Amino acid sequence: MKNPVVFIAASIRKRLKIKERTILPIKLRHRYLYILPTRHGLVFFAILMAILVGSINHNNNLGFILAFLLGGISFISIFHTFRNLSGLTLLSARATPVFAGQTASFEISMVNPGLARYSLSFTFDKKEEINIDLAAGEKQAIIIPHATDKRGILKPNILTVSTTYPLGLFRCWSLLFLDTQCLVYPRPVPGPTITASGLKKDDNEGKSGGPGVDDFAGLKSYQPGDPFQHLSWKSFSRGQGLQRKVFAGQMGKTIYFDLAALPGQDLEWKLSRICHMILRADTLRIGYGLRAGSLLIEPALGGEHKSNCLRRLALIGQGEN
Amino acid sequence: MFADRHTIPILTAVVICTLPHFANVAPWVVVVCLLLWTYTAIAVRNSWAIPGKLGKGILAGILSFLALTTHEGFTIEAFIALLALMISLKLLENQATRDRMITVILCYFLLVGALFFDDSIIATAYMIFAVLSTTAVMIHINRPNDGLLPPLKLSATLMIQAIPIMLIMFLLFPRIQGGLWGRTPVNSGRTGFSDEITFGAIAQLAQNHEVAFRVEFAEEPPARDKLYWRGIVLWEFNGTTWLRGSERWRTPPSLQETTQQISYTLTLEPHNEHWLIALDLPMRVSYRRAWLLNDHAVYSWRRISQRIAYSGESYLEAKAIGSPKQQESGLQLPEEGNPRSRELAASWAEQAQDPEQIVALALNYFREHPFVYSLNPGTLDTDDETADSTNLMDRFLFDSRKGFCEHYACSFAFLMRSAGIPARIVAGYQGGSINRYGGYLVVRQSDAHAWCEVWLPTQGWVRIDPTAAVAPERLQNDASNVLPAGEMTRTWAFFRTGPLAKWLEPMASAWDLANSLWNRWVMGYSASEQLNIFSRLGIHLNARKDLAKRLGIFLASALPLLLLAGFLISRRRNVTGDKIAIYWLNFCQKLGDIGLVRSPGQGPRDYMQYILDHRSDLEGSTREIVTLYIALRYGKHAKDEDIKKLGNLIKHFAPRKRQTQ
């Protein structure tokens, strides 16, 4: 059976047709907050009515006292529930990139300008709820999971901030369409590595057939994003500045991943394949470049290079290149 | 597993809300509840596995069946027993938040059941305590992290805030006289009044010091030995028991002789019978659907299942004229039994000149033989197994000669009827004690009494109290004070004669006064009192016709109060923590509301520039606030008064959207 309160809440949400995204910081005030009885609240009121009708019928004044006391308590609890959420201030939201299919984690920092709050619940999808307490004046950052399914820029669903504290008879909530985003890389799909120069049989052969990564070739000046383990601490201690070791494998052979080199028509599948290849190459520390239509990224290696390539992949065809 | 931090608090709430019912439900229900609770407590302690669904289902079925069959069907007691058992059984479930909430909400429902049985001050205090703890458990379910003390505190806060609402609702909620569809009778035997008399019936009451009723006299109360409180009149003797009889005469009673009229208001505790109590001899009792019968008993159409108050007028010493039919009914006797008594009565009838003399002879018989006034007459019917129970009178009059008032009244009436004088038994109360603070008379169950009325041709029905012949001091004292020393209960003896009696008695009086006031003003508050309040305020309403108006008044007065309460509670809370940051946030949000959103990472100076670029009209206030903010935020010593000033500036900062652009 459908809970009528859930139904009312859904129709409120429909009517509001939240379109505009909210820019943080935001203080949750009256106009952002809704409050309705919960399912337990409805059961409670049914019982309250039974007590009241019984008291009227029996002219039992103690029954009246109990009914009105419970009625008063539940009524007062509306304001306690409201107060538990009202004034909460969300300061900022951010999320680190994830691969499609993984769970994105939105980190939302907030401050509680009032007295302590209890059992605040945050959720994007009603399935995974994050529950926290906030001490008076406390500043806290929480991580709220959000499911992803396709690459690109993920704008989060409506964030529901809610509480039923103290009695669980009323639920106060706020619907926030946050103006924040999460970069979602393509979903890596394993398979043979295909470079622009031709088809390699598999990854293992690429490793054994090519020059080994351990063949030291010389030093280059450090660029931010270069792998930390390749830094030359000896030259640094000699006062030659921060330099990085370059290996034969990176110098001698650079490969290009080319979207056009992959067979098939399914762009998403090709992107997923390339995504996987990039991750392989990065683990094996083989320099790689990326070609996709007009996009050309020169071969390089390192975390920043990898993120850049993945980001470009994620954004292909999204109009935000 | 049972190792759940919620189970024990919920168990506590269940125990608190079930305890008051233990007096009203069958003993096996109490035992099953206790077993279930103990099992739950031990299971939680030892982290036992939760019992299977099937077993619990079967148990629930059996218990429901038993609860219905042992409490006489769908009565309040059966319902309460069922609810208590099911809630206790629910403790054995693997509980999600939802089940926990339902269990606790049902506890409130269980609580209301107790109020139908007892509405004393103590019961009210217990109810408030139970609501306090149950609500705390409910809060604990929603805030499981901090133990039970903070929920208790919040529960108390909620209750204190709810009390004004409760009072207004209590006073103004439209009351309906007489209820909606009549009430389910409460079964539990109230000790006290009964509609038949056997030997030993009243003796049971002598130890019961519960209040039977309270009386306020319009003038000076009559002397104690004149206070005969008439309850039921018994006409029919079947050999062992005196019964009301099948006839009910509704013709108005008539008096032969009238004396001084006494007016009083009587507040009767519920006894679940149809009979109202009135001072002997009643002429008028004003209570809805209650009638004065021809034998001056007062019959109510409804059983008295709750406390009622009514006014009455009586005439002391008045005597009723009996109709011929009454004289005939007053001579009814079983065909046989008690031959010695009949013989004795016949011998009196022979030697006496007139009925008055027969009465005098009978009273003399009681006086001259060694009769003892006693609670423990011994069982009259088992000492001789061959004799059937039809010869009880004989055994009492000639052998044991020990008895309580009902023995004397019953045997006296039997003797009178055997001698040809119409007689009937009146059961009620005798005496009472004046409350030293309240000035009203309290009559307890221990004052229960039975006496006789005989019809004499010259006078009509005359009251004869054979007990007075045996123990004349009974009329000056409580029955328990007249008893032989060994028969007084120990607590009562301590109370009346112990070393603390001097202090205990006034305390008891004060407590009784408190109960009396409580009953009268709080529990007795009803539609008529409510209309009185309205008419004092100049609003004259009719109880039946103006229900809609009363509802209107109720809503019109309750709504503003509710809104005021809401406003007071949801007022902004005091800012704590980093006040400067919070003020700044408020400032940014006020500007954000009119479209001047601060982008993340925009410092206060840049933000101010951005504002001034768009809205030069805001320059004065913005510059002041931003400058002060920077000084406070980045300066070394932030003075409290400056922080306050910043708060005030931002509080009164009210930018408006530009009208036209």
PDB file of N, CA and C in Angstrom, chain A residues 23 25-27 29 31 40 47 51 53 56-62 65-66 68-70 72-73 75-76 79-80 83 91 113-115 118-119 133 136 164-169, chain B residues 98 101 105 108 112 115-116 124 131 138-139 142-143 145 154 159 161-162 169 173 175-176 178-183 306 522-523 525 562 566 569 573 575-576 582 586 589 593 597:
ATOM      1  N   ILE A  23      23.022  27.408  -5.877  1.00  0.00           N
ATOM      2  CA  ILE A  23      24.448  27.654  -5.715  1.00  0.00           C
ATOM      3  C   ILE A  23      24.756  27.715  -4.226  1.00  0.00           C
ATOM      4  N   PRO A  25      27.008  28.726  -0.906  1.00  0.00           N
ATOM      5  CA  PRO A  25      26.365  28.187   0.293  1.00  0.00           C
ATOM      6  C   PRO A  25      24.873  28.483   0.341  1.00  0.00           C
ATOM      7  N   ILE A  26      24.163  27.632   1.058  1.00  0.00           N
ATOM      8  CA  ILE A  26      22.748  27.878   1.251  1.00  0.00           C
ATOM      9  C   ILE A  26      22.361  27.558   2.686  1.00  0.00           C
ATOM     10  N   LYS A  27      21.554  28.447   3.241  1.00  0.00           N
ATOM     11  CA  LYS A  27      21.044  28.207   4.588  1.00  0.00           C
ATOM     12  C   LYS A  27      19.619  27.704   4.434  1.00  0.00           C
ATOM     13  N   ARG A  29      16.156  27.533   5.042  1.00  0.00           N
ATOM     14  CA  ARG A  29      15.169  28.331   5.760  1.00  0.00           C
ATOM     15  C   ARG A  29      13.771  27.949   5.333  1.00  0.00           C
ATOM     16  N   ARG A  31      11.517  28.651   3.344  1.00  0.00           N
ATOM     17  CA  ARG A  31      10.999  28.409   1.998  1.00  0.00           C
ATOM     18  C   ARG A  31      11.633  27.192   1.342  1.00  0.00           C
ATOM     19  N   HIS A  40       4.475   6.439  10.587  1.00  0.00           N
ATOM     20  CA  HIS A  40       4.241   6.217  12.020  1.00  0.00           C
ATOM     21  C   HIS A  40       3.380   7.325  12.597  1.00  0.00           C
ATOM     22  N   ILE A  47      -4.430   6.237  16.455  1.00  0.00           N
ATOM     23  CA  ILE A  47      -4.593   5.793  17.836  1.00  0.00           C
ATOM     24  C   ILE A  47      -5.064   6.932  18.725  1.00  0.00           C
ATOM     25  N   ILE A  51      -8.350   7.056  21.063  1.00  0.00           N
ATOM     26  CA  ILE A  51      -8.358   7.440  22.478  1.00  0.00           C
ATOM     27  C   ILE A  51      -9.387   8.542  22.709  1.00  0.00           C
ATOM     28  N   VAL A  53     -12.085   9.371  20.854  1.00  0.00           N
ATOM     29  CA  VAL A  53     -13.465   8.908  20.685  1.00  0.00           C
ATOM     30  C   VAL A  53     -13.886   8.088  21.911  1.00  0.00           C
ATOM     31  N   ILE A  56     -14.610  10.489  24.696  1.00  0.00           N
ATOM     32  CA  ILE A  56     -15.890  11.185  24.518  1.00  0.00           C
ATOM     33  C   ILE A  56     -17.018  10.233  24.909  1.00  0.00           C
ATOM     34  N   ASN A  57     -16.919   9.014  24.440  1.00  0.00           N
ATOM     35  CA  ASN A  57     -17.991   8.054  24.683  1.00  0.00           C
ATOM     36  C   ASN A  57     -18.133   7.724  26.156  1.00  0.00           C
ATOM     37  N   HIS A  58     -17.005   7.565  26.837  1.00  0.00           N
ATOM     38  CA  HIS A  58     -17.055   7.202  28.248  1.00  0.00           C
ATOM     39  C   HIS A  58     -17.045   8.418  29.158  1.00  0.00           C
ATOM     40  N   ASN A  59     -17.022   9.620  28.582  1.00  0.00           N
ATOM     41  CA  ASN A  59     -16.882  10.835  29.390  1.00  0.00           C
ATOM     42  C   ASN A  59     -15.721  10.701  30.361  1.00  0.00           C
ATOM     43  N   ASN A  60     -14.629  10.110  29.896  1.00  0.00           N
ATOM     44  CA  ASN A  60     -13.504   9.846  30.792  1.00  0.00           C
ATOM     45  C   ASN A  60     -12.506  10.990  30.696  1.00  0.00           C
ATOM     46  N   ASN A  61     -12.470  11.796  31.757  1.00  0.00           N
ATOM     47  CA  ASN A  61     -11.635  12.989  31.693  1.00  0.00           C
ATOM     48  C   ASN A  61     -10.151  12.657  31.657  1.00  0.00           C
ATOM     49  N   LEU A  62      -9.768  11.555  32.290  1.00  0.00           N
ATOM     50  CA  LEU A  62      -8.365  11.184  32.256  1.00  0.00           C
ATOM     51  C   LEU A  62      -7.984  10.767  30.836  1.00  0.00           C
ATOM     52  N   ILE A  65      -7.405  13.889  29.071  1.00  0.00           N
ATOM     53  CA  ILE A  65      -6.091  14.442  29.427  1.00  0.00           C
ATOM     54  C   ILE A  65      -5.001  13.732  28.636  1.00  0.00           C
ATOM     55  N   LEU A  66      -5.071  12.401  28.577  1.00  0.00           N
ATOM     56  CA  LEU A  66      -4.046  11.649  27.844  1.00  0.00           C
ATOM     57  C   LEU A  66      -4.071  12.025  26.364  1.00  0.00           C
ATOM     58  N   PHE A  68      -5.143  14.744  24.913  1.00  0.00           N
ATOM     59  CA  PHE A  68      -4.681  16.102  24.638  1.00  0.00           C
ATOM     60  C   PHE A  68      -3.192  16.242  24.942  1.00  0.00           C
ATOM     61  N   LEU A  69      -2.714  15.505  25.933  1.00  0.00           N
ATOM     62  CA  LEU A  69      -1.286  15.550  26.235  1.00  0.00           C
ATOM     63  C   LEU A  69      -0.495  14.989  25.061  1.00  0.00           C
ATOM     64  N   LEU A  70      -0.919  13.836  24.569  1.00  0.00           N
ATOM     65  CA  LEU A  70      -0.215  13.228  23.432  1.00  0.00           C
ATOM     66  C   LEU A  70      -0.356  14.105  22.194  1.00  0.00           C
ATOM     67  N   GLY A  72      -0.744  17.334  22.195  1.00  0.00           N
ATOM     68  CA  GLY A  72       0.139  18.481  22.421  1.00  0.00           C
ATOM     69  C   GLY A  72       1.589  18.122  22.146  1.00  0.00           C
ATOM     70  N   ILE A  73       2.010  16.961  22.638  1.00  0.00           N
ATOM     71  CA  ILE A  73       3.396  16.551  22.446  1.00  0.00           C
ATOM     72  C   ILE A  73       3.698  16.382  20.960  1.00  0.00           C
ATOM     73  N   PHE A  75       2.137  17.748  18.490  1.00  0.00           N
ATOM     74  CA  PHE A  75       2.110  19.057  17.843  1.00  0.00           C
ATOM     75  C   PHE A  75       3.408  19.811  18.084  1.00  0.00           C
ATOM     76  N   ILE A  76       3.856  19.819  19.346  1.00  0.00           N
ATOM     77  CA  ILE A  76       5.104  20.509  19.687  1.00  0.00           C
ATOM     78  C   ILE A  76       6.263  19.891  18.904  1.00  0.00           C
ATOM     79  N   PHE A  79       7.522  21.373  15.627  1.00  0.00           N
ATOM     80  CA  PHE A  79       8.453  22.503  15.617  1.00  0.00           C
ATOM     81  C   PHE A  79       9.860  22.070  15.981  1.00  0.00           C
ATOM     82  N   HIS A  80       9.946  21.048  16.821  1.00  0.00           N
ATOM     83  CA  HIS A  80      11.278  20.524  17.135  1.00  0.00           C
ATOM     84  C   HIS A  80      11.892  19.889  15.891  1.00  0.00           C
ATOM     85  N   ARG A  83      12.867  22.693  13.566  1.00  0.00           N
ATOM     86  CA  ARG A  83      14.024  23.409  14.089  1.00  0.00           C
ATOM     87  C   ARG A  83      15.295  22.592  13.922  1.00  0.00           C
ATOM     88  N   LEU A  91      27.782  24.491   2.852  1.00  0.00           N
ATOM     89  CA  LEU A  91      28.782  25.452   2.417  1.00  0.00           C
ATOM     90  C   LEU A  91      29.264  25.159   1.008  1.00  0.00           C
ATOM     91  N   PRO A 113      24.842  26.429  12.459  1.00  0.00           N
ATOM     92  CA  PRO A 113      24.934  27.693  13.187  1.00  0.00           C
ATOM     93  C   PRO A 113      24.128  27.684  14.483  1.00  0.00           C
ATOM     94  N   GLY A 114      23.324  26.679  14.720  1.00  0.00           N
ATOM     95  CA  GLY A 114      22.474  26.720  15.907  1.00  0.00           C
ATOM     96  C   GLY A 114      22.879  25.685  16.929  1.00  0.00           C
ATOM     97  N   LEU A 115      21.907  25.268  17.727  1.00  0.00           N
ATOM     98  CA  LEU A 115      22.157  24.236  18.727  1.00  0.00           C
ATOM     99  C   LEU A 115      22.324  22.886  18.045  1.00  0.00           C
ATOM    100  N   TYR A 118      20.293  16.404  15.450  1.00  0.00           N
ATOM    101  CA  TYR A 118      20.444  14.959  15.533  1.00  0.00           C
ATOM    102  C   TYR A 118      19.784  14.286  14.348  1.00  0.00           C
ATOM    103  N   SER A 119      20.368  13.149  13.975  1.00  0.00           N
ATOM    104  CA  SER A 119      19.771  12.288  12.954  1.00  0.00           C
ATOM    105  C   SER A 119      19.353  13.055  11.703  1.00  0.00           C
ATOM    106  N   ASP A 133      24.902  13.401  13.196  1.00  0.00           N
ATOM    107  CA  ASP A 133      24.547  14.370  14.230  1.00  0.00           C
ATOM    108  C   ASP A 133      25.502  15.539  14.090  1.00  0.00           C
ATOM    109  N   ALA A 136      26.567  21.749  18.350  1.00  0.00           N
ATOM    110  CA  ALA A 136      26.318  23.177  18.182  1.00  0.00           C
ATOM    111  C   ALA A 136      27.542  23.832  17.558  1.00  0.00           C
ATOM    112  N   THR A 164      13.595  13.184  11.014  1.00  0.00           N
ATOM    113  CA  THR A 164      12.338  12.890  11.702  1.00  0.00           C
ATOM    114  C   THR A 164      12.512  13.056  13.202  1.00  0.00           C
ATOM    115  N   TYR A 165      13.686  13.507  13.605  1.00  0.00           N
ATOM    116  CA  TYR A 165      13.944  13.714  15.018  1.00  0.00           C
ATOM    117  C   TYR A 165      13.009  14.788  15.550  1.00  0.00           C
ATOM    118  N   PRO A 166      12.498  14.774  16.763  1.00  0.00           N
ATOM    119  CA  PRO A 166      12.784  13.801  17.817  1.00  0.00           C
ATOM    120  C   PRO A 166      11.842  12.587  17.862  1.00  0.00           C
ATOM    121  N   LEU A 167      10.595  12.707  17.416  1.00  0.00           N
ATOM    122  CA  LEU A 167       9.663  11.613  17.718  1.00  0.00           C
ATOM    123  C   LEU A 167       9.475  10.640  16.565  1.00  0.00           C
ATOM    124  N   GLY A 168       9.902  11.019  15.364  1.00  0.00           N
ATOM    125  CA  GLY A 168       9.673  10.132  14.238  1.00  0.00           C
ATOM    126  C   GLY A 168       8.241  10.207  13.724  1.00  0.00           C
ATOM    127  N   LEU A 169       7.465  11.171  14.225  1.00  0.00           N
ATOM    128  CA  LEU A 169       6.079  11.284  13.777  1.00  0.00           C
ATOM    129  C   LEU A 169       5.958  12.248  12.606  1.00  0.00           C
TER     130      LEU A 169
ATOM    131  N   ARG B  98      10.738   0.600  12.115  1.00  0.00           N
ATOM    132  CA  ARG B  98       9.304   0.664  11.938  1.00  0.00           C
ATOM    133  C   ARG B  98       8.568  -0.150  13.016  1.00  0.00           C
ATOM    134  N   MET B 101       8.801   1.581  16.402  1.00  0.00           N
ATOM    135  CA  MET B 101       7.890   2.720  16.539  1.00  0.00           C
ATOM    136  C   MET B 101       6.467   2.235  16.800  1.00  0.00           C
ATOM    137  N   ILE B 105       4.137   3.099  19.978  1.00  0.00           N
ATOM    138  CA  ILE B 105       2.858   3.796  19.791  1.00  0.00           C
ATOM    139  C   ILE B 105       1.724   2.970  20.415  1.00  0.00           C
ATOM    140  N   TYR B 108       1.181   3.547  24.113  1.00  0.00           N
ATOM    141  CA  TYR B 108       0.294   4.655  24.485  1.00  0.00           C
ATOM    142  C   TYR B 108      -1.156   4.169  24.529  1.00  0.00           C
ATOM    143  N   VAL B 112      -4.131   3.963  27.811  1.00  0.00           N
ATOM    144  CA  VAL B 112      -5.456   4.556  27.980  1.00  0.00           C
ATOM    145  C   VAL B 112      -6.420   3.540  28.603  1.00  0.00           C
ATOM    146  N   LEU B 115      -7.055   3.844  32.263  1.00  0.00           N
ATOM    147  CA  LEU B 115      -7.790   5.000  32.768  1.00  0.00           C
ATOM    148  C   LEU B 115      -9.266   4.696  32.956  1.00  0.00           C
ATOM    149  N   PHE B 116      -9.741   3.608  32.319  1.00  0.00           N
ATOM    150  CA  PHE B 116     -11.142   3.274  32.511  1.00  0.00           C
ATOM    151  C   PHE B 116     -11.383   2.639  33.864  1.00  0.00           C
ATOM    152  N   THR B 124      -3.313   9.335  37.722  1.00  0.00           N
ATOM    153  CA  THR B 124      -2.942  10.401  36.800  1.00  0.00           C
ATOM    154  C   THR B 124      -1.436  10.627  36.823  1.00  0.00           C
ATOM    155  N   VAL B 131       3.812   8.360  30.216  1.00  0.00           N
ATOM    156  CA  VAL B 131       3.945   9.092  28.947  1.00  0.00           C
ATOM    157  C   VAL B 131       5.360   9.640  28.819  1.00  0.00           C
ATOM    158  N   MET B 138      10.705   6.622  22.641  1.00  0.00           N
ATOM    159  CA  MET B 138      10.452   6.964  21.240  1.00  0.00           C
ATOM    160  C   MET B 138      11.555   7.876  20.705  1.00  0.00           C
ATOM    161  N   ILE B 139      11.973   8.836  21.517  1.00  0.00           N
ATOM    162  CA  ILE B 139      13.063   9.715  21.086  1.00  0.00           C
ATOM    163  C   ILE B 139      14.341   8.907  20.927  1.00  0.00           C
ATOM    164  N   ASN B 142      14.879   7.332  17.692  1.00  0.00           N
ATOM    165  CA  ASN B 142      15.308   8.240  16.638  1.00  0.00           C
ATOM    166  C   ASN B 142      16.664   8.878  16.910  1.00  0.00           C
ATOM    167  N   ARG B 143      17.207   8.633  18.092  1.00  0.00           N
ATOM    168  CA  ARG B 143      18.505   9.214  18.420  1.00  0.00           C
ATOM    169  C   ARG B 143      19.232   8.213  19.295  1.00  0.00           C
ATOM    170  N   ASN B 145      22.238   7.326  19.761  1.00  0.00           N
ATOM    171  CA  ASN B 145      23.669   7.391  20.056  1.00  0.00           C
ATOM    172  C   ASN B 145      24.028   7.830  21.462  1.00  0.00           C
ATOM    173  N   LEU B 154      14.619  15.648  26.905  1.00  0.00           N
ATOM    174  CA  LEU B 154      13.830  16.216  25.814  1.00  0.00           C
ATOM    175  C   LEU B 154      12.357  15.856  25.972  1.00  0.00           C
ATOM    176  N   MET B 159       6.892  17.620  27.101  1.00  0.00           N
ATOM    177  CA  MET B 159       5.684  17.548  27.923  1.00  0.00           C
ATOM    178  C   MET B 159       5.358  18.892  28.535  1.00  0.00           C
ATOM    179  N   GLN B 161       6.124  21.774  27.392  1.00  0.00           N
ATOM    180  CA  GLN B 161       5.619  22.659  26.347  1.00  0.00           C
ATOM    181  C   GLN B 161       4.206  22.265  25.921  1.00  0.00           C
ATOM    182  N   ALA B 162       3.877  20.980  26.089  1.00  0.00           N
ATOM    183  CA  ALA B 162       2.557  20.516  25.644  1.00  0.00           C
ATOM    184  C   ALA B 162       1.467  20.798  26.674  1.00  0.00           C
ATOM    185  N   MET B 169      -7.172  22.649  25.567  1.00  0.00           N
ATOM    186  CA  MET B 169      -8.014  21.655  24.890  1.00  0.00           C
ATOM    187  C   MET B 169      -8.979  21.025  25.895  1.00  0.00           C
ATOM    188  N   PHE B 173     -12.524  21.847  24.697  1.00  0.00           N
ATOM    189  CA  PHE B 173     -12.995  20.842  23.743  1.00  0.00           C
ATOM    190  C   PHE B 173     -14.462  20.522  24.043  1.00  0.00           C
ATOM    191  N   ARG B 175     -17.686  19.113  25.092  1.00  0.00           N
ATOM    192  CA  ARG B 175     -18.035  17.854  25.746  1.00  0.00           C
ATOM    193  C   ARG B 175     -19.464  17.483  25.395  1.00  0.00           C
ATOM    194  N   ILE B 176     -19.698  16.219  25.264  1.00  0.00           N
ATOM    195  CA  ILE B 176     -21.042  15.739  24.957  1.00  0.00           C
ATOM    196  C   ILE B 176     -21.574  15.009  26.177  1.00  0.00           C
ATOM    197  N   GLY B 178     -23.284  12.428  28.275  1.00  0.00           N
ATOM    198  CA  GLY B 178     -23.763  11.060  28.108  1.00  0.00           C
ATOM    199  C   GLY B 178     -23.052  10.227  27.080  1.00  0.00           C
ATOM    200  N   GLY B 179     -22.078  10.787  26.400  1.00  0.00           N
ATOM    201  CA  GLY B 179     -21.296   9.972  25.479  1.00  0.00           C
ATOM    202  C   GLY B 179     -21.983   9.727  24.158  1.00  0.00           C
ATOM    203  N   LEU B 180     -21.366   8.932  23.318  1.00  0.00           N
ATOM    204  CA  LEU B 180     -21.833   8.743  21.949  1.00  0.00           C
ATOM    205  C   LEU B 180     -22.804   7.569  21.833  1.00  0.00           C
ATOM    206  N   TRP B 181     -22.354   6.389  22.192  1.00  0.00           N
ATOM    207  CA  TRP B 181     -23.232   5.225  22.001  1.00  0.00           C
ATOM    208  C   TRP B 181     -23.282   4.344  23.238  1.00  0.00           C
ATOM    209  N   GLY B 182     -23.027   4.923  24.385  1.00  0.00           N
ATOM    210  CA  GLY B 182     -23.078   4.124  25.600  1.00  0.00           C
ATOM    211  C   GLY B 182     -21.783   3.395  25.789  1.00  0.00           C
ATOM    212  N   ARG B 183     -21.531   2.972  27.010  1.00  0.00           N
ATOM    213  CA  ARG B 183     -20.210   2.440  27.298  1.00  0.00           C
ATOM    214  C   ARG B 183     -20.249   0.946  27.511  1.00  0.00           C
ATOM    215  N   GLN B 306     -19.097   4.571  36.297  1.00  0.00           N
ATOM    216  CA  GLN B 306     -18.145   5.633  36.571  1.00  0.00           C
ATOM    217  C   GLN B 306     -18.674   6.497  37.712  1.00  0.00           C
ATOM    218  N   VAL B 522     -11.679  18.143  38.533  1.00  0.00           N
ATOM    219  CA  VAL B 522     -10.952  17.704  37.332  1.00  0.00           C
ATOM    220  C   VAL B 522     -11.679  16.553  36.658  1.00  0.00           C
ATOM    221  N   MET B 523     -11.891  15.461  37.412  1.00  0.00           N
ATOM    222  CA  MET B 523     -12.529  14.304  36.792  1.00  0.00           C
ATOM    223  C   MET B 523     -14.017  14.545  36.587  1.00  0.00           C
ATOM    224  N   TYR B 525     -15.269  17.394  35.611  1.00  0.00           N
ATOM    225  CA  TYR B 525     -15.484  18.456  34.629  1.00  0.00           C
ATOM    226  C   TYR B 525     -16.251  17.887  33.443  1.00  0.00           C
ATOM    227  N   LEU B 562      -1.950  27.488  19.527  1.00  0.00           N
ATOM    228  CA  LEU B 562      -1.073  26.527  18.872  1.00  0.00           C
ATOM    229  C   LEU B 562      -0.028  27.261  18.037  1.00  0.00           C
ATOM    230  N   GLY B 566       4.003  27.324  18.439  1.00  0.00           N
ATOM    231  CA  GLY B 566       4.904  27.002  17.337  1.00  0.00           C
ATOM    232  C   GLY B 566       5.904  28.110  17.105  1.00  0.00           C
ATOM    233  N   ILE B 569       8.620  28.154  19.847  1.00  0.00           N
ATOM    234  CA  ILE B 569       9.590  27.061  19.809  1.00  0.00           C
ATOM    235  C   ILE B 569      10.513  27.163  18.607  1.00  0.00           C
ATOM    236  N   ARG B 573      17.427  29.885  16.866  1.00  0.00           N
ATOM    237  CA  ARG B 573      18.173  29.525  18.051  1.00  0.00           C
ATOM    238  C   ARG B 573      19.395  30.416  18.180  1.00  0.00           C
ATOM    239  N   VAL B 575      22.907  31.777  18.179  1.00  0.00           N
ATOM    240  CA  VAL B 575      24.042  31.418  17.354  1.00  0.00           C
ATOM    241  C   VAL B 575      25.203  31.026  18.250  1.00  0.00           C
ATOM    242  N   THR B 576      25.757  29.886  17.962  1.00  0.00           N
ATOM    243  CA  THR B 576      26.951  29.490  18.700  1.00  0.00           C
ATOM    244  C   THR B 576      28.018  29.167  17.676  1.00  0.00           C
ATOM    245  N   ILE B 582      29.254  32.814  10.561  1.00  0.00           N
ATOM    246  CA  ILE B 582      27.832  32.615  10.341  1.00  0.00           C
ATOM    247  C   ILE B 582      27.160  33.912   9.890  1.00  0.00           C
ATOM    248  N   ASN B 586      25.179  34.692   6.357  1.00  0.00           N
ATOM    249  CA  ASN B 586      23.859  35.315   6.247  1.00  0.00           C
ATOM    250  C   ASN B 586      23.907  36.476   5.262  1.00  0.00           C
ATOM    251  N   GLN B 589      24.119  35.253   1.803  1.00  0.00           N
ATOM    252  CA  GLN B 589      22.878  34.647   1.337  1.00  0.00           C
ATOM    253  C   GLN B 589      21.827  35.707   1.018  1.00  0.00           C
ATOM    254  N   ASP B 593      20.148  36.013  -2.568  1.00  0.00           N
ATOM    255  CA  ASP B 593      18.713  35.982  -2.824  1.00  0.00           C
ATOM    256  C   ASP B 593      18.296  37.026  -3.859  1.00  0.00           C
ATOM    257  N   VAL B 597      25.239  36.450  -6.339  1.00  0.00           N
ATOM    258  CA  VAL B 597      25.794  35.255  -5.722  1.00  0.00           C
ATOM    259  C   VAL B 597      27.314  35.363  -5.651  1.00  0.00           C
TER     260      VAL B 597
END
